[in-house]
Tab-separated table of C-alpha atoms and ligand atoms in Angstrom:
chain	number	residue	atom	x	y	z
A	1	UNK	CA	48.354	-106.523	-10.941
A	2	UNK	CA	49.424	-103.560	-13.108
A	3	UNK	CA	53.177	-102.889	-12.738
A	4	UNK	CA	53.791	-99.661	-10.823
A	5	UNK	CA	55.588	-97.949	-13.739
A	6	UNK	CA	52.635	-98.508	-16.086
A	7	UNK	CA	50.189	-97.324	-13.432
A	8	UNK	CA	52.327	-94.209	-12.948
A	9	UNK	CA	52.537	-93.616	-16.695
A	10	UNK	CA	48.771	-93.853	-16.964
A	11	UNK	CA	48.310	-91.416	-14.101
A	12	UNK	CA	50.854	-89.038	-15.655
A	13	UNK	CA	48.920	-89.094	-18.952
A	14	UNK	CA	45.710	-88.375	-17.063
A	15	UNK	CA	47.457	-85.504	-15.297
A	16	UNK	CA	48.569	-83.998	-18.636
A	17	UNK	CA	44.990	-84.212	-19.888
A	18	UNK	CA	43.654	-82.703	-16.665
A	19	UNK	CA	46.044	-79.739	-17.050
A	20	UNK	CA	45.045	-79.272	-20.702
A	21	UNK	CA	41.340	-79.434	-19.869
A	22	UNK	CA	41.637	-77.086	-16.870
A	23	UNK	CA	40.437	-79.874	-14.593
A	24	UNK	CA	42.846	-78.887	-11.811
A	25	UNK	CA	41.925	-76.228	-9.310
A	26	UNK	CA	43.708	-73.771	-7.068
A	27	UNK	CA	43.346	-72.930	-3.422
A	28	UNK	CA	44.997	-70.015	-1.654
A	29	UNK	CA	46.354	-69.938	1.876
A	30	UNK	CA	46.696	-66.534	3.578
A	31	UNK	CA	49.928	-65.331	5.191
A	32	UNK	CA	49.720	-62.670	7.900
A	33	UNK	CA	52.042	-60.233	9.617
A	34	UNK	CA	52.271	-61.785	13.088
A	35	UNK	CA	52.589	-58.499	15.024
A	36	UNK	CA	49.425	-56.962	13.539
A	37	UNK	CA	47.400	-59.853	12.097
A	38	UNK	CA	47.277	-57.992	8.768
A	39	UNK	CA	47.060	-60.090	5.556
A	40	UNK	CA	50.392	-59.884	3.735
A	41	UNK	CA	49.819	-62.345	0.928
A	42	UNK	CA	48.447	-65.672	-0.221
A	43	UNK	CA	50.154	-68.839	-1.421
A	44	UNK	CA	48.620	-70.612	-4.425
A	45	UNK	CA	48.391	-74.396	-3.946
A	46	UNK	CA	47.321	-76.736	-6.739
A	47	UNK	CA	44.625	-79.387	-6.285
A	48	UNK	CA	43.760	-82.392	-8.436
A	49	UNK	CA	40.507	-84.164	-7.847
A	50	UNK	CA	40.873	-87.347	-9.893
A	51	UNK	CA	37.490	-88.603	-11.186
A	52	UNK	CA	38.099	-92.177	-9.952
A	53	UNK	CA	40.829	-91.905	-7.318
A	54	UNK	CA	39.605	-88.770	-5.537
A	55	UNK	CA	41.920	-86.025	-4.294
A	56	UNK	CA	45.582	-86.630	-5.149
A	57	UNK	CA	48.009	-84.543	-3.070
A	58	UNK	CA	50.228	-81.981	-4.805
A	59	UNK	CA	53.397	-83.617	-3.490
A	60	UNK	CA	52.382	-86.718	-5.506
A	61	UNK	CA	51.249	-85.085	-8.738
A	62	UNK	CA	53.990	-82.442	-8.846
A	63	UNK	CA	56.585	-85.218	-8.656
A	64	UNK	CA	54.693	-87.088	-11.396
A	65	UNK	CA	54.648	-83.960	-13.575
A	66	UNK	CA	58.389	-83.503	-12.998
A	67	UNK	CA	59.210	-87.064	-13.994
A	68	UNK	CA	56.838	-87.366	-16.962
A	69	UNK	CA	57.438	-84.018	-18.637
A	70	UNK	CA	54.349	-81.968	-17.790
A	71	UNK	CA	55.820	-79.697	-15.114
A	72	UNK	CA	56.045	-76.651	-17.423
A	73	UNK	CA	52.401	-77.070	-18.418
A	74	UNK	CA	51.427	-77.431	-14.740
A	75	UNK	CA	53.441	-74.358	-13.690
A	76	UNK	CA	51.957	-72.288	-16.541
A	77	UNK	CA	48.436	-73.378	-15.659
A	78	UNK	CA	48.904	-72.518	-11.974
A	79	UNK	CA	50.416	-69.123	-12.733
A	80	UNK	CA	47.774	-68.150	-15.315
A	81	UNK	CA	44.892	-69.210	-13.055
A	82	UNK	CA	46.357	-67.450	-10.004
A	83	UNK	CA	47.025	-64.223	-11.925
A	84	UNK	CA	43.409	-64.185	-13.148
A	85	UNK	CA	42.260	-64.648	-9.576
A	86	UNK	CA	44.526	-61.782	-8.445
A	87	UNK	CA	42.875	-59.441	-10.967
A	88	UNK	CA	39.481	-60.531	-9.643
A	89	UNK	CA	40.553	-59.692	-6.073
A	90	UNK	CA	41.868	-56.316	-7.205
A	91	UNK	CA	38.491	-55.546	-8.729
A	92	UNK	CA	37.076	-56.217	-5.251
A	93	UNK	CA	39.606	-53.806	-3.685
A	94	UNK	CA	42.169	-56.367	-2.462
A	95	UNK	CA	45.753	-56.056	-3.755
A	96	UNK	CA	47.784	-58.637	-1.919
A	97	UNK	CA	50.990	-60.531	-2.616
A	98	UNK	CA	50.785	-63.785	-4.514
A	99	UNK	CA	53.206	-66.670	-3.929
A	100	UNK	CA	53.751	-69.691	-6.193
A	101	UNK	CA	55.677	-72.890	-5.525
A	102	UNK	CA	58.165	-73.385	-8.318
A	103	UNK	CA	59.743	-76.710	-9.203
A	104	UNK	CA	63.510	-77.121	-9.450
A	105	UNK	CA	63.133	-78.118	-13.097
A	106	UNK	CA	61.376	-74.872	-13.971
A	107	UNK	CA	64.154	-72.909	-12.291
A	108	UNK	CA	66.736	-74.546	-14.544
A	109	UNK	CA	65.121	-72.786	-17.512
A	110	UNK	CA	66.939	-69.467	-17.945
A	111	UNK	CA	64.017	-68.124	-20.006
A	112	UNK	CA	61.523	-68.651	-17.191
A	113	UNK	CA	62.037	-65.191	-15.553
A	114	UNK	CA	61.141	-63.428	-18.837
A	115	UNK	CA	58.280	-65.856	-19.430
A	116	UNK	CA	56.803	-65.090	-15.992
A	117	UNK	CA	57.371	-61.372	-16.544
A	118	UNK	CA	55.365	-61.607	-19.809
A	119	UNK	CA	52.528	-63.556	-18.186
A	120	UNK	CA	52.239	-60.940	-15.424
A	121	UNK	CA	52.299	-58.052	-17.902
A	122	UNK	CA	49.614	-59.643	-20.099
A	123	UNK	CA	47.336	-60.043	-17.075
A	124	UNK	CA	48.318	-56.672	-15.554
A	125	UNK	CA	49.745	-57.961	-12.261
A	126	UNK	CA	52.699	-55.894	-10.906
A	127	UNK	CA	55.860	-57.998	-10.550
A	128	UNK	CA	56.530	-56.711	-7.043
A	129	UNK	CA	53.355	-58.503	-5.926
A	130	UNK	CA	54.827	-61.885	-6.866
A	131	UNK	CA	56.915	-64.222	-4.691
A	132	UNK	CA	58.333	-67.540	-5.823
A	133	UNK	CA	58.706	-70.271	-3.220
A	134	UNK	CA	61.660	-72.523	-3.895
A	135	UNK	CA	62.518	-75.603	-1.819
A	136	UNK	CA	66.000	-76.432	-0.676
A	137	UNK	CA	65.919	-79.746	-2.515
A	138	UNK	CA	65.318	-77.667	-5.618
A	139	UNK	CA	68.476	-75.723	-5.282
A	140	UNK	CA	71.077	-77.741	-7.166
A	141	UNK	CA	73.072	-76.259	-10.028
A	142	UNK	CA	74.069	-73.276	-7.903
A	143	UNK	CA	75.595	-71.155	-10.677
A	144	UNK	CA	72.603	-71.309	-12.992
A	145	UNK	CA	70.273	-70.869	-10.050
A	146	UNK	CA	72.146	-67.748	-8.957
A	147	UNK	CA	71.633	-66.359	-12.459
A	148	UNK	CA	67.907	-67.219	-12.533
A	149	UNK	CA	67.118	-65.994	-9.012
A	150	UNK	CA	69.033	-62.747	-9.623
A	151	UNK	CA	66.926	-62.157	-12.738
A	152	UNK	CA	63.761	-62.484	-10.637
A	153	UNK	CA	65.050	-60.122	-7.959
A	154	UNK	CA	66.068	-57.491	-10.538
A	155	UNK	CA	62.486	-57.568	-11.803
A	156	UNK	CA	61.208	-56.972	-8.250
A	157	UNK	CA	59.934	-60.549	-7.795
A	158	UNK	CA	60.440	-61.979	-4.274
A	159	UNK	CA	62.147	-65.339	-3.759
A	160	UNK	CA	61.388	-67.425	-0.693
A	161	UNK	CA	63.403	-70.412	0.549
A	162	UNK	CA	60.546	-72.799	1.403
A	163	UNK	CA	60.632	-75.664	3.947
A	164	UNK	CA	63.847	-74.261	5.390
A	165	UNK	CA	65.730	-76.620	7.668
A	166	UNK	CA	64.772	-79.883	5.968
A	167	UNK	CA	66.907	-79.922	2.804
A	168	UNK	CA	70.603	-79.904	1.982
A	169	UNK	CA	73.370	-77.277	2.209
A	170	UNK	CA	70.873	-74.606	3.166
A	171	UNK	CA	73.377	-72.346	4.877
A	172	UNK	CA	75.662	-72.241	1.861
A	173	UNK	CA	72.662	-71.399	-0.323
A	174	UNK	CA	71.574	-68.665	2.046
A	175	UNK	CA	75.001	-67.105	1.727
A	176	UNK	CA	75.160	-67.387	-2.068
A	177	UNK	CA	71.641	-66.862	-3.346
A	178	UNK	CA	69.515	-63.690	-3.319
A	179	UNK	CA	66.515	-64.829	-1.263
A	180	UNK	CA	64.075	-62.299	0.190
A	181	UNK	CA	62.191	-64.623	2.574
A	182	UNK	CA	63.054	-67.629	4.692
A	183	UNK	CA	60.142	-69.957	5.324
A	184	UNK	CA	60.644	-72.032	8.453
A	185	UNK	CA	59.468	-75.585	7.816
A	186	UNK	CA	56.304	-76.665	9.581
A	187	UNK	CA	58.041	-79.616	11.273
A	188	UNK	CA	59.720	-77.154	13.685
A	189	UNK	CA	56.556	-75.099	14.150
A	190	UNK	CA	54.183	-78.038	14.733
A	191	UNK	CA	56.015	-79.145	17.890
A	192	UNK	CA	57.418	-75.786	19.009
A	193	UNK	CA	55.280	-75.763	22.170
A	194	UNK	CA	56.503	-79.203	23.243
A	195	UNK	CA	60.096	-79.163	22.056
A	196	UNK	CA	62.737	-76.854	23.474
A	197	UNK	CA	65.009	-77.888	20.581
A	198	UNK	CA	62.450	-76.773	17.988
A	199	UNK	CA	62.029	-73.431	19.770
A	200	UNK	CA	65.798	-72.900	19.798
A	201	UNK	CA	66.032	-73.796	16.108
A	202	UNK	CA	63.203	-71.389	15.216
A	203	UNK	CA	64.850	-68.637	17.246
A	204	UNK	CA	68.167	-69.243	15.458
A	205	UNK	CA	66.441	-69.276	12.041
A	206	UNK	CA	64.662	-65.976	12.757
A	207	UNK	CA	68.001	-64.447	13.845
A	208	UNK	CA	69.678	-65.800	10.729
A	209	UNK	CA	66.948	-64.448	8.444
A	210	UNK	CA	67.066	-60.993	10.022
A	211	UNK	CA	70.874	-60.927	10.058
A	212	UNK	CA	70.841	-61.597	6.313
A	213	UNK	CA	68.132	-59.012	5.669
A	214	UNK	CA	65.365	-61.544	4.935
A	215	UNK	CA	61.828	-61.826	6.251
A	216	UNK	CA	61.164	-64.857	8.479
A	217	UNK	CA	57.868	-66.678	7.829
A	218	UNK	CA	56.635	-69.656	9.842
A	219	UNK	CA	54.344	-72.254	8.257
A	220	UNK	CA	52.180	-74.803	10.098
A	221	UNK	CA	50.740	-72.571	12.859
A	222	UNK	CA	47.846	-74.634	14.219
A	223	UNK	CA	46.920	-72.839	17.469
A	224	UNK	CA	46.914	-69.489	19.263
A	225	UNK	CA	49.722	-70.511	21.632
A	226	UNK	CA	52.098	-71.277	18.768
A	227	UNK	CA	51.220	-67.951	17.126
A	228	UNK	CA	51.995	-66.136	20.417
A	229	UNK	CA	55.258	-68.054	20.771
A	230	UNK	CA	56.327	-67.079	17.252
A	231	UNK	CA	55.480	-63.451	18.016
A	232	UNK	CA	57.724	-63.633	21.095
A	233	UNK	CA	60.516	-65.111	18.952
A	234	UNK	CA	60.290	-62.138	16.566
A	235	UNK	CA	59.053	-64.126	13.551
A	236	UNK	CA	57.651	-61.656	10.985
A	237	UNK	CA	55.002	-63.568	9.064
A	238	UNK	CA	52.910	-66.666	9.696
A	239	UNK	CA	50.714	-69.165	7.904
A	240	UNK	CA	48.788	-72.186	9.110
A	241	UNK	CA	45.434	-73.759	9.864
A	242	UNK	CA	44.927	-71.532	12.946
A	243	UNK	CA	45.015	-68.462	10.697
A	244	UNK	CA	43.264	-70.037	7.722
A	245	UNK	CA	43.081	-73.296	5.807
A	246	UNK	CA	43.777	-73.064	2.077
A	247	UNK	CA	40.561	-71.719	0.460
A	248	UNK	CA	38.969	-71.140	-2.953
A	249	UNK	CA	39.766	-67.788	-4.536
A	250	UNK	CA	36.161	-66.639	-4.126
A	251	UNK	CA	36.379	-67.220	-0.353
A	252	UNK	CA	39.252	-64.821	0.327
A	253	UNK	CA	37.358	-61.517	0.423
A	254	UNK	CA	34.541	-62.896	2.677
A	255	UNK	CA	37.261	-64.392	4.936
A	256	UNK	CA	38.955	-60.979	5.190
A	257	UNK	CA	35.653	-59.278	6.054
A	258	UNK	CA	34.845	-61.879	8.770
A	259	UNK	CA	38.340	-61.659	10.155
A	260	UNK	CA	38.398	-57.881	10.410
A	261	UNK	CA	34.982	-57.942	12.137
A	262	UNK	CA	36.311	-60.566	14.597
A	263	UNK	CA	39.463	-58.553	15.284
A	264	UNK	CA	37.430	-55.362	15.844
A	265	UNK	CA	35.188	-57.256	18.311
A	266	UNK	CA	38.231	-58.657	20.087
A	267	UNK	CA	39.770	-55.180	20.404
A	268	UNK	CA	36.518	-53.689	21.744
A	269	UNK	CA	36.281	-56.517	24.316
A	270	UNK	CA	39.873	-55.931	25.415
A	271	UNK	CA	39.380	-52.163	25.714
A	272	UNK	CA	36.234	-52.623	27.894
B	301	C2E	P1	54.384	-76.085	0.851
B	301	C2E	O1	54.662	-75.063	-0.199
B	301	C2E	O2	55.322	-76.161	2.019
B	301	C2E	O3	52.890	-75.798	1.306
B	301	C2E	C1	52.424	-75.925	2.609
B	301	C2E	C2	51.653	-77.198	2.793
B	301	C2E	O4	51.294	-77.294	4.183
B	301	C2E	C3	50.322	-77.214	2.052
B	301	C2E	O5	50.034	-78.571	1.751
B	301	C2E	C4	49.333	-76.708	3.100
B	301	C2E	O6	48.012	-77.095	2.874
B	301	C2E	C5	49.900	-77.354	4.350
B	301	C2E	N1	49.563	-76.604	5.569
B	301	C2E	C6	49.285	-75.306	5.676
B	301	C2E	N2	49.045	-74.934	6.952
B	301	C2E	C7	49.182	-76.047	7.689
B	301	C2E	C8	49.060	-76.329	9.116
B	301	C2E	O7	48.776	-75.461	9.945
B	301	C2E	N3	49.300	-77.613	9.515
B	301	C2E	C9	49.624	-78.603	8.639
B	301	C2E	N4	49.807	-79.822	9.130
B	301	C2E	N5	49.754	-78.380	7.300
B	301	C2E	C10	49.536	-77.119	6.836
B	301	C2E	P2	49.672	-78.997	0.264
B	301	C2E	O8	48.708	-78.027	-0.328
B	301	C2E	O9	49.301	-80.436	0.353
B	301	C2E	O10	51.023	-78.840	-0.526
B	301	C2E	C11	52.120	-79.677	-0.319
B	301	C2E	C12	53.310	-79.220	-1.134
B	301	C2E	O11	53.054	-79.400	-2.534
B	301	C2E	C13	53.585	-77.723	-0.985
B	301	C2E	O12	54.316	-77.542	0.196
B	301	C2E	C14	54.360	-77.428	-2.266
B	301	C2E	O13	55.741	-77.721	-2.104
B	301	C2E	C15	53.768	-78.416	-3.269
B	301	C2E	N6	52.853	-77.693	-4.177
B	301	C2E	C16	51.563	-77.334	-3.972
B	301	C2E	N7	51.082	-76.696	-5.073
B	301	C2E	C17	52.107	-76.632	-5.974
B	301	C2E	C18	52.253	-76.077	-7.305
B	301	C2E	O14	51.356	-75.478	-7.862
B	301	C2E	N8	53.481	-76.237	-7.908
B	301	C2E	C19	54.530	-76.854	-7.290
B	301	C2E	N9	55.697	-76.958	-7.935
B	301	C2E	N10	54.421	-77.378	-6.047
B	301	C2E	C20	53.227	-77.268	-5.397
B	302	MG	MG1	55.238	-73.225	-0.329
B	303	MG	MG1	56.576	-75.098	2.915
């Protein structure tokens, strides 16, 4: 049997090569305004289809990239590919917000805000269309993080606290760091219909977000009842399989056209 470390090293080398050769791909998951159903943005999610092992989940390969030194290359690849896709959408008349997941390691680099700024300018994507999703686990080194996140906000870039409620010292971070969005972790949303505790926690999180001047976004909405519940709890934005699964960039505009036709039909039926 190959020792685990060697197997991991081999996979990490393959990942580096895959990044270099543009063998990764991106999918995009829509976010909507819950009250109106309007598209508010998309989140870019990386995919790696390994030639022998099949699809490897991002949680696995992002951690590999972090530990074996290819996270900057991965982040750059994701950003460049997503920005190109954004320009393509704009040419088709869609100018939506674009969110990226950013690793803790990338956030430790004080030059990253200027680097991202440059990448957006080269491609011609306005900075106020960009949101960075940061996880609570990512938020160590509070002083440096405060500096980095403030630099993003000054540039007009949004910063979202992803998977909220599952990490460490989240309340302290909410008080100290300049977030613009709080993303309620899917573990609360997935059982919100069954669990009174989850509903209470979501309600408290929405209140907290609004009290601090942030937008509340729920992830993991898998059915119409959960969407209606979140609307009744005052949650601003939502994302999940009920709204849309992550999709290829080329699928977004057709999805929007289908969805607006469906919503128009629904409204006509309700008015009749
Ligand atoms: P995340 O940012 O919290 O992304 C949401 C994850 O939940 C995605 O999984 C998405 O496909 C999944 N999801 C969306 N709607 C639903 C739903 O209704 N029900 C359920 N059960 N799941 C849903 P995915 O794509 O496997 O990504 C997992 C994590 O990997 C992401 O969590 C993010 O933290 C990380 N990730 C993905 N792409 C990147 C990347 O390019 N860079 C970095 N640093 N991290 C990434
Ligand atoms: Mg995310
Ligand atoms: Mg999340």
